Tab-separated table of C-alpha atoms in Angstrom:
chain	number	residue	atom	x	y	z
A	1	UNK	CA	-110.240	70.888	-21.980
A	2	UNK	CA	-111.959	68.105	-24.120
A	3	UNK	CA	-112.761	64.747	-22.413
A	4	UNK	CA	-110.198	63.051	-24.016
A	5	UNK	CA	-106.759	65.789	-24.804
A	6	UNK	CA	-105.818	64.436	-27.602
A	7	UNK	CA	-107.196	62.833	-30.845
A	8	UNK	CA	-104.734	59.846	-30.578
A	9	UNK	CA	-105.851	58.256	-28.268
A	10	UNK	CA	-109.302	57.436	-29.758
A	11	UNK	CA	-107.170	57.028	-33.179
A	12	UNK	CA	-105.442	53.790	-31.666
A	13	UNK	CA	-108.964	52.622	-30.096
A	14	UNK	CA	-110.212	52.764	-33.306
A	15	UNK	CA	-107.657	50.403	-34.462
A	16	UNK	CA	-107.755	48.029	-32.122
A	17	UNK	CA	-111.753	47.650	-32.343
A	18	UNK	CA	-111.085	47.550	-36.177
A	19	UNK	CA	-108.518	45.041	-35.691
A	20	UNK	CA	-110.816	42.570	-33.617
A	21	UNK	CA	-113.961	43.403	-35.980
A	22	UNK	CA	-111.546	42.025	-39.061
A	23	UNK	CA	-111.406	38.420	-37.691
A	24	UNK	CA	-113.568	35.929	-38.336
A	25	UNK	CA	-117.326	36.257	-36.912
A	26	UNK	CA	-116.753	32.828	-34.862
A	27	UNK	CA	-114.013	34.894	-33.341
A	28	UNK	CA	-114.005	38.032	-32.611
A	29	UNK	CA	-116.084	39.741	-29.958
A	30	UNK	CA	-118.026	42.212	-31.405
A	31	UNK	CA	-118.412	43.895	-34.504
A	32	UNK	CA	-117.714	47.656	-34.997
A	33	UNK	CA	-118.230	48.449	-39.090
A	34	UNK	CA	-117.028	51.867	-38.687
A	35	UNK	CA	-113.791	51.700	-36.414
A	36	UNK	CA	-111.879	51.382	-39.851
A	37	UNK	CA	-113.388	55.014	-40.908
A	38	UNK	CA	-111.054	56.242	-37.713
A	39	UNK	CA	-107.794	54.783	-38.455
A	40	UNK	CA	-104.874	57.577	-39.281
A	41	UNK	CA	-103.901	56.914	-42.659
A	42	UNK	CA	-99.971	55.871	-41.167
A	43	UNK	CA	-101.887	52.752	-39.586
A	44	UNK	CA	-103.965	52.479	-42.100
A	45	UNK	CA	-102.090	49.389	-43.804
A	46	UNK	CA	-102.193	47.416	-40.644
A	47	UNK	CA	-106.208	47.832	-40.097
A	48	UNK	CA	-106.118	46.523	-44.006
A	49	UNK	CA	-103.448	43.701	-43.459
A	50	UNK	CA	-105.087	42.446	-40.521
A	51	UNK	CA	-108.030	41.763	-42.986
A	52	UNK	CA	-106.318	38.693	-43.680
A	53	UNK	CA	-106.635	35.759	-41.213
A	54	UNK	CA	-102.961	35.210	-40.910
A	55	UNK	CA	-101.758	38.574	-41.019
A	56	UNK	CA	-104.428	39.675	-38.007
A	57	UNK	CA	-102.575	36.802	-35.762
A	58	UNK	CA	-99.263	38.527	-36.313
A	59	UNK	CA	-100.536	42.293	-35.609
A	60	UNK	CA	-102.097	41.117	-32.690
A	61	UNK	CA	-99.133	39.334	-31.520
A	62	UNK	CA	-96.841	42.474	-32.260
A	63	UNK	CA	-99.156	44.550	-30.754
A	64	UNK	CA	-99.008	42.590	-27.631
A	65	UNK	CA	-95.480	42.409	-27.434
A	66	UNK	CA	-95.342	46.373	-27.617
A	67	UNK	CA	-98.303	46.987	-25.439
A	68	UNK	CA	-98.859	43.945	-23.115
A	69	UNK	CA	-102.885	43.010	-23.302
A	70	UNK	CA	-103.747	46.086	-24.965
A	71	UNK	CA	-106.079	44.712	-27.301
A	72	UNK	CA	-107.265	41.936	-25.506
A	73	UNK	CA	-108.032	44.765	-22.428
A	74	UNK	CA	-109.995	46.508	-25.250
A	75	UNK	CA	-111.705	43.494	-27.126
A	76	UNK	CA	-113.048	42.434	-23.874
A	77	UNK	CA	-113.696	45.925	-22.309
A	78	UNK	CA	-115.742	47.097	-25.489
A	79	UNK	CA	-117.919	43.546	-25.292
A	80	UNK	CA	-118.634	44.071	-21.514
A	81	UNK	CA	-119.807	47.654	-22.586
A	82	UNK	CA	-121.848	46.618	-25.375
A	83	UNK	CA	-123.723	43.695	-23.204
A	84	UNK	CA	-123.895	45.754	-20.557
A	85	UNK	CA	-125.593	48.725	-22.309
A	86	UNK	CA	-128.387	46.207	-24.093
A	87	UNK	CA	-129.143	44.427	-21.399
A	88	UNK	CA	-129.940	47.681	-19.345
A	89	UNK	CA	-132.022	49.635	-21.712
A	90	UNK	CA	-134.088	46.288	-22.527
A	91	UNK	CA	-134.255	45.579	-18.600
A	92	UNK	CA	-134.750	49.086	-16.997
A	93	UNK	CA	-136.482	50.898	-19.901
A	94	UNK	CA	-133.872	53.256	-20.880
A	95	UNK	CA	-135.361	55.798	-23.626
A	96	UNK	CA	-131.440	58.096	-23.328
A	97	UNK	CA	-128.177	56.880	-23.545
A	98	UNK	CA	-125.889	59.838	-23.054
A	99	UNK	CA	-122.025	58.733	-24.073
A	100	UNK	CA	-119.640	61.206	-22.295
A	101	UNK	CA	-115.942	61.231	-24.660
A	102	UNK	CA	-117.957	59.143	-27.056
A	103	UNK	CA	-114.834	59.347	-29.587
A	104	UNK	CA	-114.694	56.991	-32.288
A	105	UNK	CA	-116.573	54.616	-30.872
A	106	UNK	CA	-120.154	54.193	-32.601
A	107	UNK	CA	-122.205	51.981	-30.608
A	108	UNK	CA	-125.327	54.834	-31.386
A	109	UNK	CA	-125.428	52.943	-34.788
A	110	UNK	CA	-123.865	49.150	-34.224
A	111	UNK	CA	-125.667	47.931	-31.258
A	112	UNK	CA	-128.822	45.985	-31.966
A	113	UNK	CA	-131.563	47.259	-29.856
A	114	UNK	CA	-135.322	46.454	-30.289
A	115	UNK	CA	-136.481	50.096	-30.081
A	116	UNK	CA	-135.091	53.641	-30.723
A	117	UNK	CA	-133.086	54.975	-28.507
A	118	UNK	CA	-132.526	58.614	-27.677
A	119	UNK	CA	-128.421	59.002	-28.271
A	120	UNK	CA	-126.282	61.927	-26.827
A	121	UNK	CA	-122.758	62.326	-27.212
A	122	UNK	CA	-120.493	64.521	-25.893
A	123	UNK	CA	-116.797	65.280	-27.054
A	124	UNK	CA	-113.919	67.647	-28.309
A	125	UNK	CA	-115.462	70.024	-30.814
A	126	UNK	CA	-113.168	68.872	-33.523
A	127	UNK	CA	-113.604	64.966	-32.876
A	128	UNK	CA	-117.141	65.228	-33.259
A	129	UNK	CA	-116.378	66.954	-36.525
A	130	UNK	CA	-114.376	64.831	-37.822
A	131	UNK	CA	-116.677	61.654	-36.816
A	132	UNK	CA	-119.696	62.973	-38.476
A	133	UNK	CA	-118.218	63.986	-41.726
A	134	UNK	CA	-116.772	60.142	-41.593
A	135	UNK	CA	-120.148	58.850	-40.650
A	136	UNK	CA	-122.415	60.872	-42.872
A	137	UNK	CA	-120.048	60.098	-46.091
A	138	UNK	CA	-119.859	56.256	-45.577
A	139	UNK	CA	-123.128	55.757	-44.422
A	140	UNK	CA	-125.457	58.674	-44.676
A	141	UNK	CA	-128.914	56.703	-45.062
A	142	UNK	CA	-127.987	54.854	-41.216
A	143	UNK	CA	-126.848	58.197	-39.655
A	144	UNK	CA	-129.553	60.251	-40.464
A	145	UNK	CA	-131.917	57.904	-39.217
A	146	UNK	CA	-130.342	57.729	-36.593
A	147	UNK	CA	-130.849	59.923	-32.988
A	148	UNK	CA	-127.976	61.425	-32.147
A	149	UNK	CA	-127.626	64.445	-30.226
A	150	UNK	CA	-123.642	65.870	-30.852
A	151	UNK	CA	-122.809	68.382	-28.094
A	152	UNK	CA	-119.301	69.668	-28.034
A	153	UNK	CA	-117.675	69.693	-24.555
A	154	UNK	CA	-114.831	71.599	-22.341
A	155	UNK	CA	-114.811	70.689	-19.021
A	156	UNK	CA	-112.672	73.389	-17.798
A	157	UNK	CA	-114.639	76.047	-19.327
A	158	UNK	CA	-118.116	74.692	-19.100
A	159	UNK	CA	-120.533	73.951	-16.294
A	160	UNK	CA	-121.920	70.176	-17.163
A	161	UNK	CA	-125.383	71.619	-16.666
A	162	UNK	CA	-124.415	74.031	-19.606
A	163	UNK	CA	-123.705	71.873	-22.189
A	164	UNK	CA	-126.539	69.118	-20.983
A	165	UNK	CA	-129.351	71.568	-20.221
A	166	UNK	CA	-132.460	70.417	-17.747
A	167	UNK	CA	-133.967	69.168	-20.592
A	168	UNK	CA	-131.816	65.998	-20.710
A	169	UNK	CA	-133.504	65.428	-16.643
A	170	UNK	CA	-136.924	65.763	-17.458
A	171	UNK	CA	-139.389	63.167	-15.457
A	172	UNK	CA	-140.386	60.852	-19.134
A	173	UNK	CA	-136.358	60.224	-19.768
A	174	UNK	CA	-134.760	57.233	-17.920
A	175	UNK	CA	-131.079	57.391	-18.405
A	176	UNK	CA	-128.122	55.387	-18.959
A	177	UNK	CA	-124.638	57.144	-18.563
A	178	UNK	CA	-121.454	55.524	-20.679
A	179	UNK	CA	-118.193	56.678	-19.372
A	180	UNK	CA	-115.641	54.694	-21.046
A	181	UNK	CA	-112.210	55.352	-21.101
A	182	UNK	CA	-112.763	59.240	-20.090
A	183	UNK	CA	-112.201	59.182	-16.080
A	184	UNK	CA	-108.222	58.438	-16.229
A	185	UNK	CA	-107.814	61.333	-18.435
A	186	UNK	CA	-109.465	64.134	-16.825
A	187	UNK	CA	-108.040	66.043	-14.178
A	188	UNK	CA	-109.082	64.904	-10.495
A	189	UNK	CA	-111.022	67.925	-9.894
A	190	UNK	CA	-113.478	67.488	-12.838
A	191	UNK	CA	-113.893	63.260	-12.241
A	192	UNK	CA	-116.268	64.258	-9.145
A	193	UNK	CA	-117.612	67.314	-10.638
A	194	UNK	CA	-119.328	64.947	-13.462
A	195	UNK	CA	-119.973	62.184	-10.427
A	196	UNK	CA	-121.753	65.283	-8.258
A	197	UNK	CA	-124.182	66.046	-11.913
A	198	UNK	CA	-125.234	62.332	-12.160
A	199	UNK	CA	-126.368	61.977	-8.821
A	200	UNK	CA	-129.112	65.126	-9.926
A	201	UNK	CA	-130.246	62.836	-12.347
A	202	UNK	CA	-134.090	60.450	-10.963
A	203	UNK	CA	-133.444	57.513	-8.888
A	204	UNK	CA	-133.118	54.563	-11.169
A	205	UNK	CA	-130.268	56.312	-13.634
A	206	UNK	CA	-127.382	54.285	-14.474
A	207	UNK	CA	-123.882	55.048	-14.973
A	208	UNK	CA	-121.607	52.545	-16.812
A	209	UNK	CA	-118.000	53.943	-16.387
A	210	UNK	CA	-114.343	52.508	-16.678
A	211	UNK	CA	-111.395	53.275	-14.518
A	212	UNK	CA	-107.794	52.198	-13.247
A	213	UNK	CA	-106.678	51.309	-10.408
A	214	UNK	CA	-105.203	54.331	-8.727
A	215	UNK	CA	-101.761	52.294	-7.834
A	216	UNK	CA	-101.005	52.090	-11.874
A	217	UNK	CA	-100.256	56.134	-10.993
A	218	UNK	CA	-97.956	55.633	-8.488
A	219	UNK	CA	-96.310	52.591	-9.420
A	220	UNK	CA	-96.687	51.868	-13.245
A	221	UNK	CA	-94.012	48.915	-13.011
A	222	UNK	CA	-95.953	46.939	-10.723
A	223	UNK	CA	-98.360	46.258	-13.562
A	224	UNK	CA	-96.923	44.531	-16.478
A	225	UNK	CA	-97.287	46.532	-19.613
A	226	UNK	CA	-97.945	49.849	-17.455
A	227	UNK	CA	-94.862	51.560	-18.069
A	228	UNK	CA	-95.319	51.276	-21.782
A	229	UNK	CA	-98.484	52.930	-21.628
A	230	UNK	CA	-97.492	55.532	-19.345
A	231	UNK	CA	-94.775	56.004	-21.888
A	232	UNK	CA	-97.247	55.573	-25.070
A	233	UNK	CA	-100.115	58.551	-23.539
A	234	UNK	CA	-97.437	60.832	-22.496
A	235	UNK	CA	-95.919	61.472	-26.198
A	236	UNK	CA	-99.574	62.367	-26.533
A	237	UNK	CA	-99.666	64.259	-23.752
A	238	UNK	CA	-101.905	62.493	-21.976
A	239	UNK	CA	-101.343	60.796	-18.548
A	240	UNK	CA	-102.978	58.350	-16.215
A	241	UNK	CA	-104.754	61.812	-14.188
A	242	UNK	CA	-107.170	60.078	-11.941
A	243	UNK	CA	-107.861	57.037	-10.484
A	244	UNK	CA	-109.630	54.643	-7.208
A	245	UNK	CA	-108.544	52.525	-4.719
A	246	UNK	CA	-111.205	49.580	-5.814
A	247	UNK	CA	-111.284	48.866	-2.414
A	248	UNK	CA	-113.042	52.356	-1.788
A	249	UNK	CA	-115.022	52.347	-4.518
A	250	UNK	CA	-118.573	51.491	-2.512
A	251	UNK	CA	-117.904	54.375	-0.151
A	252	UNK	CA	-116.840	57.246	-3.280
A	253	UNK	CA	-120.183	56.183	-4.993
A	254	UNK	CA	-122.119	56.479	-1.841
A	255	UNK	CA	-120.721	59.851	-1.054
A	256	UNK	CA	-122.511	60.980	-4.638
A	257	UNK	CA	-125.701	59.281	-3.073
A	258	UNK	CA	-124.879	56.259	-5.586
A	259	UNK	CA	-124.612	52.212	-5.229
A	260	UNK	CA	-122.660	50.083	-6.713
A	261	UNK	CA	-124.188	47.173	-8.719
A	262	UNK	CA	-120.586	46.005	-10.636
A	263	UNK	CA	-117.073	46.622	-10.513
A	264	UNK	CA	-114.968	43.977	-12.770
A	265	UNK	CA	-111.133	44.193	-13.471
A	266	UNK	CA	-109.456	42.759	-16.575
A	267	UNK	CA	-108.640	39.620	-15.791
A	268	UNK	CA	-112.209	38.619	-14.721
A	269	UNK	CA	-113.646	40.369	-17.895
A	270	UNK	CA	-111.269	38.115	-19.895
A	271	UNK	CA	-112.146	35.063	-18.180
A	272	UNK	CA	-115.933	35.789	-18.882
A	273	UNK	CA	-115.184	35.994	-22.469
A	274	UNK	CA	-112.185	33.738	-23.231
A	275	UNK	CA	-112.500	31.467	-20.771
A	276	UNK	CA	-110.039	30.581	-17.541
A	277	UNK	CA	-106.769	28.590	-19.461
A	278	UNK	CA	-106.756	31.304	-22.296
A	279	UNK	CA	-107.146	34.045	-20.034
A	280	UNK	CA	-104.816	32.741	-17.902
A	281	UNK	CA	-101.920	33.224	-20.391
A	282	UNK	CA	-102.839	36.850	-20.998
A	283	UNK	CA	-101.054	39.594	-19.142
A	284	UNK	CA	-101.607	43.459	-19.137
A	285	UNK	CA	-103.996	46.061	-17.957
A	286	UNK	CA	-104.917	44.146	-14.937
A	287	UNK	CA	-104.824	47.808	-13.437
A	288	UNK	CA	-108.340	48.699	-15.504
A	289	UNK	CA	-111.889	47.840	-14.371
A	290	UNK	CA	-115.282	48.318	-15.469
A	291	UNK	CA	-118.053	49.775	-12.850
A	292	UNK	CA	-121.762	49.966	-12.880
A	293	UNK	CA	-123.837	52.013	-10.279
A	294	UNK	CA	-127.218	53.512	-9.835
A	295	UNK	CA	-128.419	56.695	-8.450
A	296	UNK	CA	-130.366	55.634	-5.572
């Protein structure tokens, strides 16, 4: 099993992070110059179209009336990531960043950090493949300076201490897990096998990791937007496969001998960045949270 089943899914992440990197710097939340790279050539006009000032207003106002909040959940989920991720290697003196279902995403290259970083990235075989062709052809010069470890991943098939040998634990490294958008699509049984190898990692280590509410499984409709989505992964065959109660999500960390430092749902995260009355008229994903613990 890869981390994420199906390419899809990190195709229409890719667009939506293209889509808010195309509006005006003012604007948008962050900037991801290579999201475009991972468009599918069908959607390909509409990353181009929404180029245009005008013309990114309307996609994102179609998009939203398709998909209630999904690219606002995204815009503001991929800023909280990227803050998040700076601020703790410049705070706790992260030298390894190791990005489980990395995808499309590229933040190895785009974030602005004052020092090298040691990068690892873990994924389907053929996503990785298909990134790093991408990568090396429109940018070779930034990705081979770059220090990126690619390791290809099956979950199902593969012990965790397999594909990220002891090396990746020894005493100089301080590390910083990202595990965005990966949890809800693994099966339940692997979530807490991954949870059970963090906790191995030195007191200190940080995971970053996104998940959804585990009611948006059981009862999509109470969540505007939900049944959409639910509708939207499974022609990919994908499914919401795992989630938390949010209210038990101090005593599941604890039980892998972790704390819990953040825990933030969509709403707030959307408040932080667009402010109470704007956020206030935005619906969707409500369901989806981003966490922060620490092995203690």
């Amino acid at each position: 099993m890869s981390l994420v089943p199906a390419s899809k899914a990190v195709e229409y992440l890719a667009l939506l992070r293209a889509i808010e990197s195309n509006r005006p710097s003012q604007q948008r939340l962050f900037s991801d110059p290579y999201a475009k790279l991972f468009v599918p050539p069908v959607l390909k006009p509409v990353e181009v179209l929404s180029r245009l000032g005008f013309m990114n207003r309307f996609i994102s106002w179609i998009i939203n009336k398709h998909w209630t909040g999904a690219l606002s959940a995204c815009s503001v989920r991929t800023r909280l990531v990227d803050v998040m991720t700076v601020n703790t290697i410049q705070d706790e003196g992260i030298n390894q960043v190791i990005i489980f279902g990395a995808g499309y995403d590229s933040r190895a290259l785009r974030l602005l950090l004052r020092r090298r970083i040691q990068f690892v990235e873990t994924d389907h075989p053929e996503i990785q493949r298909t990134k790093r062709k991408k990568l090396e052809k429109a940018d070779p010069a930034a990705h081979n300076a770059s220090q990126i470890n690619y390791l290809s991943v099956d979950l199902h098939s593969q012990k965790l201490e397999e594909i990220l040998p002891f090396i990746f634990q020894m005493e100089h490294y301080k590390t910083l897990f990202i595990w965005e958008g990966v949890t809800n699509s693994l099966t339940a049984p692997v979530a807490p096998i991954a949870f059970e190898y963090f906790q191995r990692f030195k007191p200190g280590t940080i995971i970053i990791f996104t998940y959804v509410d585990n009611e948006v499984r059981k009862h999509p409709e109470k969540f505007p937007g939900a049944v959409n989505v639910t509708r939207l992964l499974r022609r990919g065959n994908e499914q919401w496969n795992f989630g938390l109660n949010p209210a038990q999500l101090d005593g599941f960390l604890a039980s892998y001998n972790m704390q819990l430092l953040h825990d933030l749902d969509i709403d707030s995260i959307r408040k932080m960045y667009y402010g109470e009355e704007k956020a206030a008229g935005m619906k969707g994903y409500e369901y989806y949270h981003v966490a922060m613990a620490v092995v203690k």
